[in-house]
mmCIF file of C-alpha atoms and ligand atoms in Angstrom:
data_model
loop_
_atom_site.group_PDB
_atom_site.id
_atom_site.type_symbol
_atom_site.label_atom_id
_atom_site.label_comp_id
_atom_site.label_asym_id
_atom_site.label_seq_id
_atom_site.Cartn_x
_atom_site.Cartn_y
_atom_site.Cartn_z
ATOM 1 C CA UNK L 1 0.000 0.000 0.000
ATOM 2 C CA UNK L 2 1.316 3.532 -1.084
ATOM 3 C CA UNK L 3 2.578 5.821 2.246
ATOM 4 C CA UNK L 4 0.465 9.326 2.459
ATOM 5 C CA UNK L 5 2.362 12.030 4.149
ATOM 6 C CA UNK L 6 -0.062 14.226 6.997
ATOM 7 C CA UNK L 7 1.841 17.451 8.237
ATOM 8 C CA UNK L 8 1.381 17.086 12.369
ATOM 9 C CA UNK L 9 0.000 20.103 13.556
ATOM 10 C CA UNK L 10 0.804 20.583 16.768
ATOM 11 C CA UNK L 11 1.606 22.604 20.104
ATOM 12 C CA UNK L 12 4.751 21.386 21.756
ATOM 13 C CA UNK L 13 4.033 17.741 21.059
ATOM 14 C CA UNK L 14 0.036 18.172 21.929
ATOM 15 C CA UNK L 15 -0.968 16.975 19.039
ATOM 16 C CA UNK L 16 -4.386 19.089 17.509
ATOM 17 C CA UNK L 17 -7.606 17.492 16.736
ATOM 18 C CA UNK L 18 -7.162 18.176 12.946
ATOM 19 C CA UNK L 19 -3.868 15.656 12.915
ATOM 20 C CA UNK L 20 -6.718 12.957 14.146
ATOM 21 C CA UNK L 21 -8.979 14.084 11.335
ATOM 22 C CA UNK L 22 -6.107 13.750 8.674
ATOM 23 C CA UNK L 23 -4.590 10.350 9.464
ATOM 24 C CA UNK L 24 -8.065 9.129 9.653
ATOM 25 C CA UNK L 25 -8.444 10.674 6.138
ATOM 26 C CA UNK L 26 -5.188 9.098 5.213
ATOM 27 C CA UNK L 27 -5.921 5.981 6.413
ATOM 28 C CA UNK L 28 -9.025 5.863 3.602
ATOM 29 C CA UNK L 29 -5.977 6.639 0.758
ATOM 30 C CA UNK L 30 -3.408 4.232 1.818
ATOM 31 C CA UNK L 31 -0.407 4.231 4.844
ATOM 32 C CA UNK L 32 -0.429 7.036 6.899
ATOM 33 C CA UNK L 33 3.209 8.395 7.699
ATOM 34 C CA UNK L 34 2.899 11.537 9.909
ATOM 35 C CA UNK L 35 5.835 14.348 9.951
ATOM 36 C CA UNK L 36 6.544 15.771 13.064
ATOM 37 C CA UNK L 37 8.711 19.119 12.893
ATOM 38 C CA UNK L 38 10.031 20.660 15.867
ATOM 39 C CA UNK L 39 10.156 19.314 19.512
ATOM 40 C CA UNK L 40 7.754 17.048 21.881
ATOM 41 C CA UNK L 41 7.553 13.788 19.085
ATOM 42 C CA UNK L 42 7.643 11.699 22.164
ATOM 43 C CA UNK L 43 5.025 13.340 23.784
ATOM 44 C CA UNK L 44 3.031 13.096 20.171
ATOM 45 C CA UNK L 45 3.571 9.955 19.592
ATOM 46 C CA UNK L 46 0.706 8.563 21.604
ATOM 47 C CA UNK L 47 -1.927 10.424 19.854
ATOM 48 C CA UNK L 48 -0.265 9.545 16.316
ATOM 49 C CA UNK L 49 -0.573 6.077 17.002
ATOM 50 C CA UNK L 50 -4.239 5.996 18.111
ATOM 51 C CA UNK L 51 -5.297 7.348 14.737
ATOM 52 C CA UNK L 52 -3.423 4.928 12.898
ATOM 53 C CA UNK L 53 0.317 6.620 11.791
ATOM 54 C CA UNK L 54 2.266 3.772 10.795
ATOM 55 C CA UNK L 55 5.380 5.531 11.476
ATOM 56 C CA UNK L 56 6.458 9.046 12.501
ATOM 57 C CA UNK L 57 9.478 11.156 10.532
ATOM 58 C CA UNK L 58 10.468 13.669 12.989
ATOM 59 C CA UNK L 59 12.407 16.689 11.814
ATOM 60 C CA UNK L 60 14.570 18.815 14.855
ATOM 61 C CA UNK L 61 16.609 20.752 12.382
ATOM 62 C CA UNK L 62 16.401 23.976 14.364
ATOM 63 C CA UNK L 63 16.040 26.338 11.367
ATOM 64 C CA UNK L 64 12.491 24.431 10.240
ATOM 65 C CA UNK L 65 10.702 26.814 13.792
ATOM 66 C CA UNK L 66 13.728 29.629 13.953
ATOM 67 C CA UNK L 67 12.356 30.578 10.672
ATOM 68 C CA UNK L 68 8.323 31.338 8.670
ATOM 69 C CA UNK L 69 7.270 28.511 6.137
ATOM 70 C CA UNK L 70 9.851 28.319 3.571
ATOM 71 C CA UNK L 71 12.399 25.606 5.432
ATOM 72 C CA UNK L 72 8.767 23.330 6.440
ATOM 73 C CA UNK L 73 8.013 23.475 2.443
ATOM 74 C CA UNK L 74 11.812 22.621 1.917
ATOM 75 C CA UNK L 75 12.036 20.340 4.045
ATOM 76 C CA UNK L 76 8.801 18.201 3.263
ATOM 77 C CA UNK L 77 9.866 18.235 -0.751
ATOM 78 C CA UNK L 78 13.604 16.340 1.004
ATOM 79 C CA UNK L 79 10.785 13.930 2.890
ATOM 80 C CA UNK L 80 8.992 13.523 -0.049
ATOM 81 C CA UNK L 81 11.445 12.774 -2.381
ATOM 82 C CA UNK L 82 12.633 9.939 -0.110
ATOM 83 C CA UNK L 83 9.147 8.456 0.841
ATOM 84 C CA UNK L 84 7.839 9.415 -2.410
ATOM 85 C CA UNK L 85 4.218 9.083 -0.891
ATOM 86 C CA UNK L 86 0.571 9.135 -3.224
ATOM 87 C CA UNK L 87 -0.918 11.826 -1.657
ATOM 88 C CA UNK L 88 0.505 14.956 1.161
ATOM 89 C CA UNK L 89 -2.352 16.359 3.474
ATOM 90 C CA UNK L 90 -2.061 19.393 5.304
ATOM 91 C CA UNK L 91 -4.110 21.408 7.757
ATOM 92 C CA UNK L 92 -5.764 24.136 6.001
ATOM 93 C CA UNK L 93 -5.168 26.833 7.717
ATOM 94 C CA UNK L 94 -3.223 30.218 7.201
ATOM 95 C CA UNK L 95 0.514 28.522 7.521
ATOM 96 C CA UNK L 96 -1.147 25.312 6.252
ATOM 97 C CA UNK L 97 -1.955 27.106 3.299
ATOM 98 C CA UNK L 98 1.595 28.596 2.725
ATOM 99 C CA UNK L 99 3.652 25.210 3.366
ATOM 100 C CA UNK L 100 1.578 23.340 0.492
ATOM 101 C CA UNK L 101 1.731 26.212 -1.890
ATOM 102 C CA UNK L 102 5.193 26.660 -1.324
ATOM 103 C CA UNK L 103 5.658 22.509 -1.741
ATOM 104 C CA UNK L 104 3.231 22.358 -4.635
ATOM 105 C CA UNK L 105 5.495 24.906 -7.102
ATOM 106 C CA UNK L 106 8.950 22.733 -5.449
ATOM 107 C CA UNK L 107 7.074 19.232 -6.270
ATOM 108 C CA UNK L 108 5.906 20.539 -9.683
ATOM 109 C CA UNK L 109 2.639 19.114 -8.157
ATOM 110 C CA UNK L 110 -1.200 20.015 -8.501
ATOM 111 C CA UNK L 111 -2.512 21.571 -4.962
ATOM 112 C CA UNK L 112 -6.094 21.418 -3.942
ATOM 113 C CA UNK L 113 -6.639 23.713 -1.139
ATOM 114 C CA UNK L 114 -9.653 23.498 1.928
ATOM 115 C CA UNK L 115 -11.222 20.291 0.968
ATOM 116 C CA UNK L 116 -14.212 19.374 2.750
ATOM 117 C CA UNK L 117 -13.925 15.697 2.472
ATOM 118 C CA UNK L 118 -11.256 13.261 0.354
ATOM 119 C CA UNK L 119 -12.217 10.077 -0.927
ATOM 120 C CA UNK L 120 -10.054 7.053 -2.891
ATOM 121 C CA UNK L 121 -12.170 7.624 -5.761
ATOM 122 C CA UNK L 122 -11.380 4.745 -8.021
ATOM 123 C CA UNK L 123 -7.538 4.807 -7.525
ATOM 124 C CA UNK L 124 -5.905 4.578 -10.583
ATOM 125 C CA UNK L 125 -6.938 8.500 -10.736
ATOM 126 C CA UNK L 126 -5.921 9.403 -7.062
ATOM 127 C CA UNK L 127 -7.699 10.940 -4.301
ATOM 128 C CA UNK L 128 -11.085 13.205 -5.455
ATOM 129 C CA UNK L 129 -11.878 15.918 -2.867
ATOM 130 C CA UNK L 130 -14.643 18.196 -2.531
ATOM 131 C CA UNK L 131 -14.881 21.767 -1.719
ATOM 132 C CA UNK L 132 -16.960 24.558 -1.032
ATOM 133 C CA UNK L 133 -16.382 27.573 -3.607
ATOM 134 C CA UNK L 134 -17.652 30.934 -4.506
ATOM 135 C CA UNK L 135 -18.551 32.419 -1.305
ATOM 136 C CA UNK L 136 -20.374 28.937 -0.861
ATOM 137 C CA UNK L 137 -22.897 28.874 -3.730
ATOM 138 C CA UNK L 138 -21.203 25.910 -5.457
ATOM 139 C CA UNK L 139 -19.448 22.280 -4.352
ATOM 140 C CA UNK L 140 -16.910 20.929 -6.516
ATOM 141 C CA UNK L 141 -15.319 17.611 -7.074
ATOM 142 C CA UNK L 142 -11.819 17.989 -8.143
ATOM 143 C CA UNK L 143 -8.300 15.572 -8.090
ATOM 144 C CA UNK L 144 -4.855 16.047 -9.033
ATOM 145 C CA UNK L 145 -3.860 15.553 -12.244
ATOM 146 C CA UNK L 146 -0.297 16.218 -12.373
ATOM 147 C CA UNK L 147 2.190 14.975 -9.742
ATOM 148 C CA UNK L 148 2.191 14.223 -6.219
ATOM 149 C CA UNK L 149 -1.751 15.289 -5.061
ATOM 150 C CA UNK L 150 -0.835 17.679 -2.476
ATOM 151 C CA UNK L 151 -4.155 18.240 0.036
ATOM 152 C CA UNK L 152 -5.186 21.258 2.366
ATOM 153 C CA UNK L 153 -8.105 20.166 4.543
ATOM 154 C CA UNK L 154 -10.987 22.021 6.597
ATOM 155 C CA UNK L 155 -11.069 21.111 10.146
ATOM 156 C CA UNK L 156 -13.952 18.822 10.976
ATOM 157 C CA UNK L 157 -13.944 17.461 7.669
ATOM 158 C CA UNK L 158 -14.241 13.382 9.163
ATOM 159 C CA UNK L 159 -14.680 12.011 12.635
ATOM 160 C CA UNK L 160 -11.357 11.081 13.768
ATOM 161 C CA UNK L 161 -11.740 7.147 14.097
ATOM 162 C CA UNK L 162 -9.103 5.218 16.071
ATOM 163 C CA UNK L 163 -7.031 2.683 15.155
ATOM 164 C CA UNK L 164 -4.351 1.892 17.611
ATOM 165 C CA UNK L 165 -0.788 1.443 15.729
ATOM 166 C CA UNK L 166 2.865 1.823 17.437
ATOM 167 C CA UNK L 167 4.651 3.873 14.955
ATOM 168 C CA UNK L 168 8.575 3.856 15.048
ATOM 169 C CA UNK L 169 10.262 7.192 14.948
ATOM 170 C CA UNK L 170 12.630 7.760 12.313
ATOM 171 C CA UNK L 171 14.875 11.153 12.235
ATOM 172 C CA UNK L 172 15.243 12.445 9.049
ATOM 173 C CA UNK L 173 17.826 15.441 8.868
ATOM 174 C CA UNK L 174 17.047 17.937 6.078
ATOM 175 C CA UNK L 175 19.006 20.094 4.240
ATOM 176 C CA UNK L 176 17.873 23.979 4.418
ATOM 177 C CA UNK L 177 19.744 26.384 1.895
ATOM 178 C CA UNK L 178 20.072 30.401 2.633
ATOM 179 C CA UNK L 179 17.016 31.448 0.454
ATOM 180 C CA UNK L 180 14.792 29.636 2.647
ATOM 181 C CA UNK L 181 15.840 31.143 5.468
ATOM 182 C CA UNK L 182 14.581 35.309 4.516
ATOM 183 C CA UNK L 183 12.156 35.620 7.611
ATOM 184 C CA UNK L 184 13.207 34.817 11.096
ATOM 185 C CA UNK L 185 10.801 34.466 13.533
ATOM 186 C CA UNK L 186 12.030 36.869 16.410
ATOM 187 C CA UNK L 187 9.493 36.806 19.115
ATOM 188 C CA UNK L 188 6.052 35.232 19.419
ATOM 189 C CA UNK L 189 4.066 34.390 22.338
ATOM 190 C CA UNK L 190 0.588 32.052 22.540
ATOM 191 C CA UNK L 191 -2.798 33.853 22.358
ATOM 192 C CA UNK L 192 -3.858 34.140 25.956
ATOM 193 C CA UNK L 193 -6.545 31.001 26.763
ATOM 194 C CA UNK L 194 -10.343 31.564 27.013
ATOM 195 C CA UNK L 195 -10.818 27.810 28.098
ATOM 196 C CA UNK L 196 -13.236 27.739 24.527
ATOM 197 C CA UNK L 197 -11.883 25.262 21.495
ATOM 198 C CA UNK L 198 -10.512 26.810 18.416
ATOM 199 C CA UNK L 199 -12.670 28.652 16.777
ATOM 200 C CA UNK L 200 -11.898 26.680 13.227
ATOM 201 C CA UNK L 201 -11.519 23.597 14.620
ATOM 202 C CA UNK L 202 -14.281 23.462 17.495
ATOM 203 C CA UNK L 203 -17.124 20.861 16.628
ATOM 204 C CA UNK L 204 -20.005 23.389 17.895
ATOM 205 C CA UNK L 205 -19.978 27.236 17.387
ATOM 206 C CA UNK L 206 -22.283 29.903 18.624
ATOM 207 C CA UNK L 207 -21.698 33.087 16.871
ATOM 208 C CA UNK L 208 -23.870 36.372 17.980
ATOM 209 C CA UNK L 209 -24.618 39.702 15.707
ATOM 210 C CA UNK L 210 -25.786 42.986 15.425
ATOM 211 C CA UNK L 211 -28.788 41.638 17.763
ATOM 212 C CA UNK L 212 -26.981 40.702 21.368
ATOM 213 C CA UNK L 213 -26.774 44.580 21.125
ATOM 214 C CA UNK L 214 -23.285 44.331 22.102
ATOM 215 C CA UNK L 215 -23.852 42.262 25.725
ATOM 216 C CA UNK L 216 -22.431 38.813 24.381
ATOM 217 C CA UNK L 217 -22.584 37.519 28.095
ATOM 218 C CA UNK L 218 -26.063 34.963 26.889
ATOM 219 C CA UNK L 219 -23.823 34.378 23.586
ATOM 220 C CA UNK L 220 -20.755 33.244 25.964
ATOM 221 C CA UNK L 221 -23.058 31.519 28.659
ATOM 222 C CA UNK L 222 -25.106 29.175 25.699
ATOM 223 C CA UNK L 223 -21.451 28.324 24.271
ATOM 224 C CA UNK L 224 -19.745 27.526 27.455
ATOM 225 C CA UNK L 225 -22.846 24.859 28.514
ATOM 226 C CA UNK L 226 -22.174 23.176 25.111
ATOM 227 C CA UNK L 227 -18.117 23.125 25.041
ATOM 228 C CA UNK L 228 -18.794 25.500 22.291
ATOM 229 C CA UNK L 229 -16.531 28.188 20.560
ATOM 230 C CA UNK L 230 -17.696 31.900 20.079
ATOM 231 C CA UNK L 231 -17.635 33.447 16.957
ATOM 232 C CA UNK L 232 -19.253 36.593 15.836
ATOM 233 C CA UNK L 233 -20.689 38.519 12.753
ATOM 234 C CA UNK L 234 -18.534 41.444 11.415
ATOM 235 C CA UNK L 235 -21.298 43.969 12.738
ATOM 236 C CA UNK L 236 -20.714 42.717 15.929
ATOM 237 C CA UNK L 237 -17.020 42.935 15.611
ATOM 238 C CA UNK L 238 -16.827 46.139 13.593
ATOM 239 C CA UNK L 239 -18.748 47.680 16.417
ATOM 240 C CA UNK L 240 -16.180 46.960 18.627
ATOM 241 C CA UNK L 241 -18.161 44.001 20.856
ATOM 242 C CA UNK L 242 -16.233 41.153 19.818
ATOM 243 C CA UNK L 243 -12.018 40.820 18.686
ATOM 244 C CA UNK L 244 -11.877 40.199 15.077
ATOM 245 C CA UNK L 245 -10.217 37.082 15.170
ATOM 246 C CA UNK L 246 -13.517 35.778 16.407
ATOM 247 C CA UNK L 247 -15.268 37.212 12.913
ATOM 248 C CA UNK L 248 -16.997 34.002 11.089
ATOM 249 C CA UNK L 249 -17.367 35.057 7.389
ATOM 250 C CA UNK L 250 -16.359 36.097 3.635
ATOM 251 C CA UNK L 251 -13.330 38.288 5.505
ATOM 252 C CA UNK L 252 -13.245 36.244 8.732
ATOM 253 C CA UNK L 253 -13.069 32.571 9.655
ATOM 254 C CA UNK L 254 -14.345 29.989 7.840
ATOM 255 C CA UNK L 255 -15.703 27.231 9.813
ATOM 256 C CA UNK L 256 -17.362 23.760 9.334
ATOM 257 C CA UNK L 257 -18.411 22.849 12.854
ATOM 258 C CA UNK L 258 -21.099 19.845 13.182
ATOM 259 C CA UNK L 259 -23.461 22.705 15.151
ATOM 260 C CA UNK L 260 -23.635 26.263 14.347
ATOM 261 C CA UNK L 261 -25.535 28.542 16.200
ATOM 262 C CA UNK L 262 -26.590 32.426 15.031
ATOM 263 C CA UNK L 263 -27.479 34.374 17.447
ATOM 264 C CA UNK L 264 -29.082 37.814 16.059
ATOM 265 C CA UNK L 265 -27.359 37.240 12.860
ATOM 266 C CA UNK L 266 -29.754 38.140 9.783
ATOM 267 C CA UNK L 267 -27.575 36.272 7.599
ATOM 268 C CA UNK L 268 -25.850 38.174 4.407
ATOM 269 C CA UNK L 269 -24.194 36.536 2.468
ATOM 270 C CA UNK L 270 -20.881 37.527 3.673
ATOM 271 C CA UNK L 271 -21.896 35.730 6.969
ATOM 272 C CA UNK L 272 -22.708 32.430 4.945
ATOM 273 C CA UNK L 273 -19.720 31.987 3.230
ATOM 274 C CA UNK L 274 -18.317 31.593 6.144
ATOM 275 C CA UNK L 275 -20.298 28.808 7.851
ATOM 276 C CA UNK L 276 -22.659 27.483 5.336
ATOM 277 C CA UNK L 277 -20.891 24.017 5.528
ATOM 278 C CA UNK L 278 -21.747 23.589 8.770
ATOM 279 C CA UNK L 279 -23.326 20.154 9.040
ATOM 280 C CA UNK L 280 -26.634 21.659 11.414
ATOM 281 C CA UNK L 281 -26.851 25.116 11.689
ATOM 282 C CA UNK L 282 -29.651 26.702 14.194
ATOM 283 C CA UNK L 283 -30.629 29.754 14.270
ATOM 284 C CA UNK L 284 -32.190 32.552 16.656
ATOM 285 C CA UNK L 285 -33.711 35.490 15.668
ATOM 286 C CA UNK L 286 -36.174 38.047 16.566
ATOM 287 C CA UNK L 287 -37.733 38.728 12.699
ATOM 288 C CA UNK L 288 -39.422 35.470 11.108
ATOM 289 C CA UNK L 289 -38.290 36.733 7.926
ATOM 290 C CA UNK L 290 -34.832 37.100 8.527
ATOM 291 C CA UNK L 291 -32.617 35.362 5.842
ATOM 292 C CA UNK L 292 -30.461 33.132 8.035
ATOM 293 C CA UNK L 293 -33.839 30.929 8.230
ATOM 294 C CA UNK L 294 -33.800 29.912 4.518
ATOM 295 C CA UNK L 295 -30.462 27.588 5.319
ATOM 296 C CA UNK L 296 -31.736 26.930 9.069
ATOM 297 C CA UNK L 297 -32.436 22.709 10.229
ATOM 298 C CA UNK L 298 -33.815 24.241 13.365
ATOM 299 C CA UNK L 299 -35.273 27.934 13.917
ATOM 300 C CA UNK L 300 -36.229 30.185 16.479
ATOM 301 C CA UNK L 301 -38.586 33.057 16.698
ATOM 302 C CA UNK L 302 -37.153 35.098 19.446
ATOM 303 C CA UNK L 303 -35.837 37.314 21.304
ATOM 304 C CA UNK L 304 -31.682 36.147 21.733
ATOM 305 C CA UNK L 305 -31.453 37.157 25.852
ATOM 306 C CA UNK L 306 -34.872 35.256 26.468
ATOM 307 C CA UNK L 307 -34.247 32.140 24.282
ATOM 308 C CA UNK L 308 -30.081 31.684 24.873
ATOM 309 C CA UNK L 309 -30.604 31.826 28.722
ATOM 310 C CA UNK L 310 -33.294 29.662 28.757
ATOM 311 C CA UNK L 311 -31.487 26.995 26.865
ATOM 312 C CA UNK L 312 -28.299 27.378 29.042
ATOM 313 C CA UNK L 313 -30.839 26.697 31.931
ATOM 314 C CA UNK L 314 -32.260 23.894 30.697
ATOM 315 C CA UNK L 315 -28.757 22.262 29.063
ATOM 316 C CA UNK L 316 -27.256 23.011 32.718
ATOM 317 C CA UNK L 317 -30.111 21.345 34.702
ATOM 318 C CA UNK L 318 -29.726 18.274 32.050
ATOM 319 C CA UNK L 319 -26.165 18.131 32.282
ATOM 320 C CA UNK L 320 -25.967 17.502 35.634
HETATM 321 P P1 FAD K 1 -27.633 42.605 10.875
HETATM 322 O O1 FAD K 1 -27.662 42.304 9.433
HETATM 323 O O2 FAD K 1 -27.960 43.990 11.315
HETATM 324 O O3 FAD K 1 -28.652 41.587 11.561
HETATM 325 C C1 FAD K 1 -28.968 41.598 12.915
HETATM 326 C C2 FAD K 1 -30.065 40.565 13.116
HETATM 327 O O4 FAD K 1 -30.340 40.452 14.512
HETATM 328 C C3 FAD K 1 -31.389 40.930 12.444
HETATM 329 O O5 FAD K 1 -31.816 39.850 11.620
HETATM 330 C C4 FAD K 1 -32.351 41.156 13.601
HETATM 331 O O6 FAD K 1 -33.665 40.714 13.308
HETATM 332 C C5 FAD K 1 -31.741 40.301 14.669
HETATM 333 N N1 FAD K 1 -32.033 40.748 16.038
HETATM 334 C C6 FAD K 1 -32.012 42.020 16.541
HETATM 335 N N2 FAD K 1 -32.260 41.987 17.863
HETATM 336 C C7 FAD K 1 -32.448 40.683 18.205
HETATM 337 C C8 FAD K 1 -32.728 40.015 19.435
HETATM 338 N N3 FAD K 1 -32.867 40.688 20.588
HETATM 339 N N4 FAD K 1 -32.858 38.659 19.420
HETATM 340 C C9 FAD K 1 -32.731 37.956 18.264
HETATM 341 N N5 FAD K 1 -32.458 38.540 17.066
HETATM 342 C C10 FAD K 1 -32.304 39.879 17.060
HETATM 343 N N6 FAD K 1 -20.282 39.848 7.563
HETATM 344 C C11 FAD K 1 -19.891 38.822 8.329
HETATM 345 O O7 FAD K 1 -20.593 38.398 9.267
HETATM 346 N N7 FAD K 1 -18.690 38.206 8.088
HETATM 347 C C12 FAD K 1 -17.860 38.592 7.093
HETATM 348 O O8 FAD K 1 -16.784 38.026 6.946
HETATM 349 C C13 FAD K 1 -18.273 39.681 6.259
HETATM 350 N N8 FAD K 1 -17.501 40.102 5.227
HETATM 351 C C14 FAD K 1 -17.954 41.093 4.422
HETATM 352 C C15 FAD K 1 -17.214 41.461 3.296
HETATM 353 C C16 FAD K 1 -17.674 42.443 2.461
HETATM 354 C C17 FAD K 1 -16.861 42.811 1.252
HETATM 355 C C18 FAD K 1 -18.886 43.108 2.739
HETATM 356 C C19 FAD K 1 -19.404 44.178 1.835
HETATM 357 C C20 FAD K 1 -19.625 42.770 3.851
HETATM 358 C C21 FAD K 1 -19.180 41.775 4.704
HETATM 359 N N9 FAD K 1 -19.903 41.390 5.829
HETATM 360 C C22 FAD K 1 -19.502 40.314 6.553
HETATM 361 C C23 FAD K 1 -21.059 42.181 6.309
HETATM 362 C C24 FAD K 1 -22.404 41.587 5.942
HETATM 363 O O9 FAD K 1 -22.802 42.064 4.672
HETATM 364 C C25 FAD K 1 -23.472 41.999 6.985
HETATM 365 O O10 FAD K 1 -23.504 43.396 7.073
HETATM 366 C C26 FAD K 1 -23.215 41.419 8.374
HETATM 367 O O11 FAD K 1 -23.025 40.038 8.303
HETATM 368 C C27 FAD K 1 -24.413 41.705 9.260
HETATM 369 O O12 FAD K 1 -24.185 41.269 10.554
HETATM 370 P P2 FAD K 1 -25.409 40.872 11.487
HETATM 371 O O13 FAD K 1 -26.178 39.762 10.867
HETATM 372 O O14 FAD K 1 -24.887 40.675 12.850
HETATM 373 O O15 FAD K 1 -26.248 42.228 11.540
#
């Protein structure tokens, strides 16, 4: 069976949810081999193996986190010149992005970016994904033609599914020349915790609008009785209520939770694009007629700070 290379994304060896979702997606297109860059593969091993890796290539060369993307897109084109795999999937998210760009013009390869799903299609042809495109108004089928199939995928685009291996750990020392080394990364520090998942990667999501009137106390309330992430509409964030890297939309996030939740959003189009892959999306809003109810699989007439407490009551009093 042919090796597919997934791109660990992780936090000092704590492996993130969308590595799970990757190998399991791997695991549908033949052996998954994970690459680890950076430190903490022992702590990350664990995780690697209950999604099925088969085997871990860890990379320490200190220049592939001194520096941005360029070494990581160097040094996966050394990795997969050596493994030569039949497919390379990557997160899809801003550095994501960057890395299989980078490794797509290196690999002379085709690059499909923020798949929603990846099949096996019929083989011979490789792997057929399927996005979301044009603010959301069409889905497209689409594989590789030329070259390695190099993958950027959503989060939440398949339920991680176990499958306890032991991968060995092999340490594969690339080779990073001068021009990949232009931007040094000088300082950075992690965004301060707020206890909530990831807004891209968190399974349920409960944005509020122009309609929480700026108090998003209900919005925060509702999300924390779910495990939810906040997001927010860019009226709420333009008006100062909410930080902009909460904004869900055309020029925010774009998120594919399994619940979404708008909260005195009307629903522009903007907004959609943003969420409209959600796989249930519910929404609450005081005006019947409001367009967020034409893509709604549950609706409610409302008033946000009667109905969002209410439900955090009842969810509570259930819970425990
Ligand atoms: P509104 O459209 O004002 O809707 C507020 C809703 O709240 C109404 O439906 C109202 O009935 C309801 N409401 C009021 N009070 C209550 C209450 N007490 N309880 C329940 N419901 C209540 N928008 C985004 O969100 N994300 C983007 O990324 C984005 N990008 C954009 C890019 C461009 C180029 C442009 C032009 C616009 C973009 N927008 C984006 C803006 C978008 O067009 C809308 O203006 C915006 O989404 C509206 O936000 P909203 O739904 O919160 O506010």
């Amino acid at each position: 069976m042919s090796n597919v290379l997934v791109l660990v994304d992780h936090t000092a060896g704590k492996v993130r949810k969308t590595t799970a979702e990757l190998l399991t997606i791997a695991r549908r297109l033949g052996e998954p081999v994970a690459v680890f860059v950076g430190d903490g593969v022992q702590e990350a091993l664990p995780a690697l193996g209950q999604y099925g890796a088969t085997k871990v290539i860890a990379l320490t060369n200190p220049e592939l986190t001194q520096f941005l993307v360029a070494p990581k897109a160097e040094a996966l084109q050394q990795v997969a010149a050596k493994v030569e795999p039949a497919a390379i999937l990557i997160s899809s998210n801003a550095e994501g992005k960057e890395i299989a760009a980078r490794l797509a013009v290196k690999l002379e390869s085709g690059l499909i970016t923020d798949a929603v799903d990846v099949q096996a299609g019929d083989g011979a042809g490789g792997p057929v994904t399927t996005q979301s495109v044009f603010a959301g108004n069409y889905t497209v089928q689409a594989r590789v033609t030329h070259g390695t199939p190099i993958i950027t995928v959503k989060p939440n685009a398949a339920t991680p599914e176990a499958a306890e291996t032991s991968p060995e750990v092999e340490e594969f020392d690339v080779t990073i020349s001068d021009p990949a080394k232009t931007a040094k990364i000088v300082d950075s520090k992690p965004r301060e915790a707020t206890g909530r998942p990831e807004l891209t990667e968190a399974a349920i999501i409960v944005s509020g609008g122009r309609g929480t009137g700026g108090d998003f106390g209900p919005i925060e309330a509702f999300a924390d009785s779910l495990g939810a992430a906040v997001g927010a509409s860019r009226a709420a964030v333009d008006s100062g209520w909410y930080p902009h890297a909460y904004q869900v939309g055309q020029t925010g996030k774009t998120v594919s939770p399994q619940l979404y939740v708008a909260a005195g959003i009307s629903g522009a189009i903007q907004h959609r694009a943003g969420m409209q892959t959600s796989k249930t999306i519910v929404a609450i809003n005081k005006d019947e007629e409001a367009p967020i109810f034409e893509l709604v699989d549950f609706g409610v007439v409302g008033d946000l700070h009667k109905v969002l407490p209410a439900a955090t009551e009842e969810i509570t009093k259930r819970k425990s």
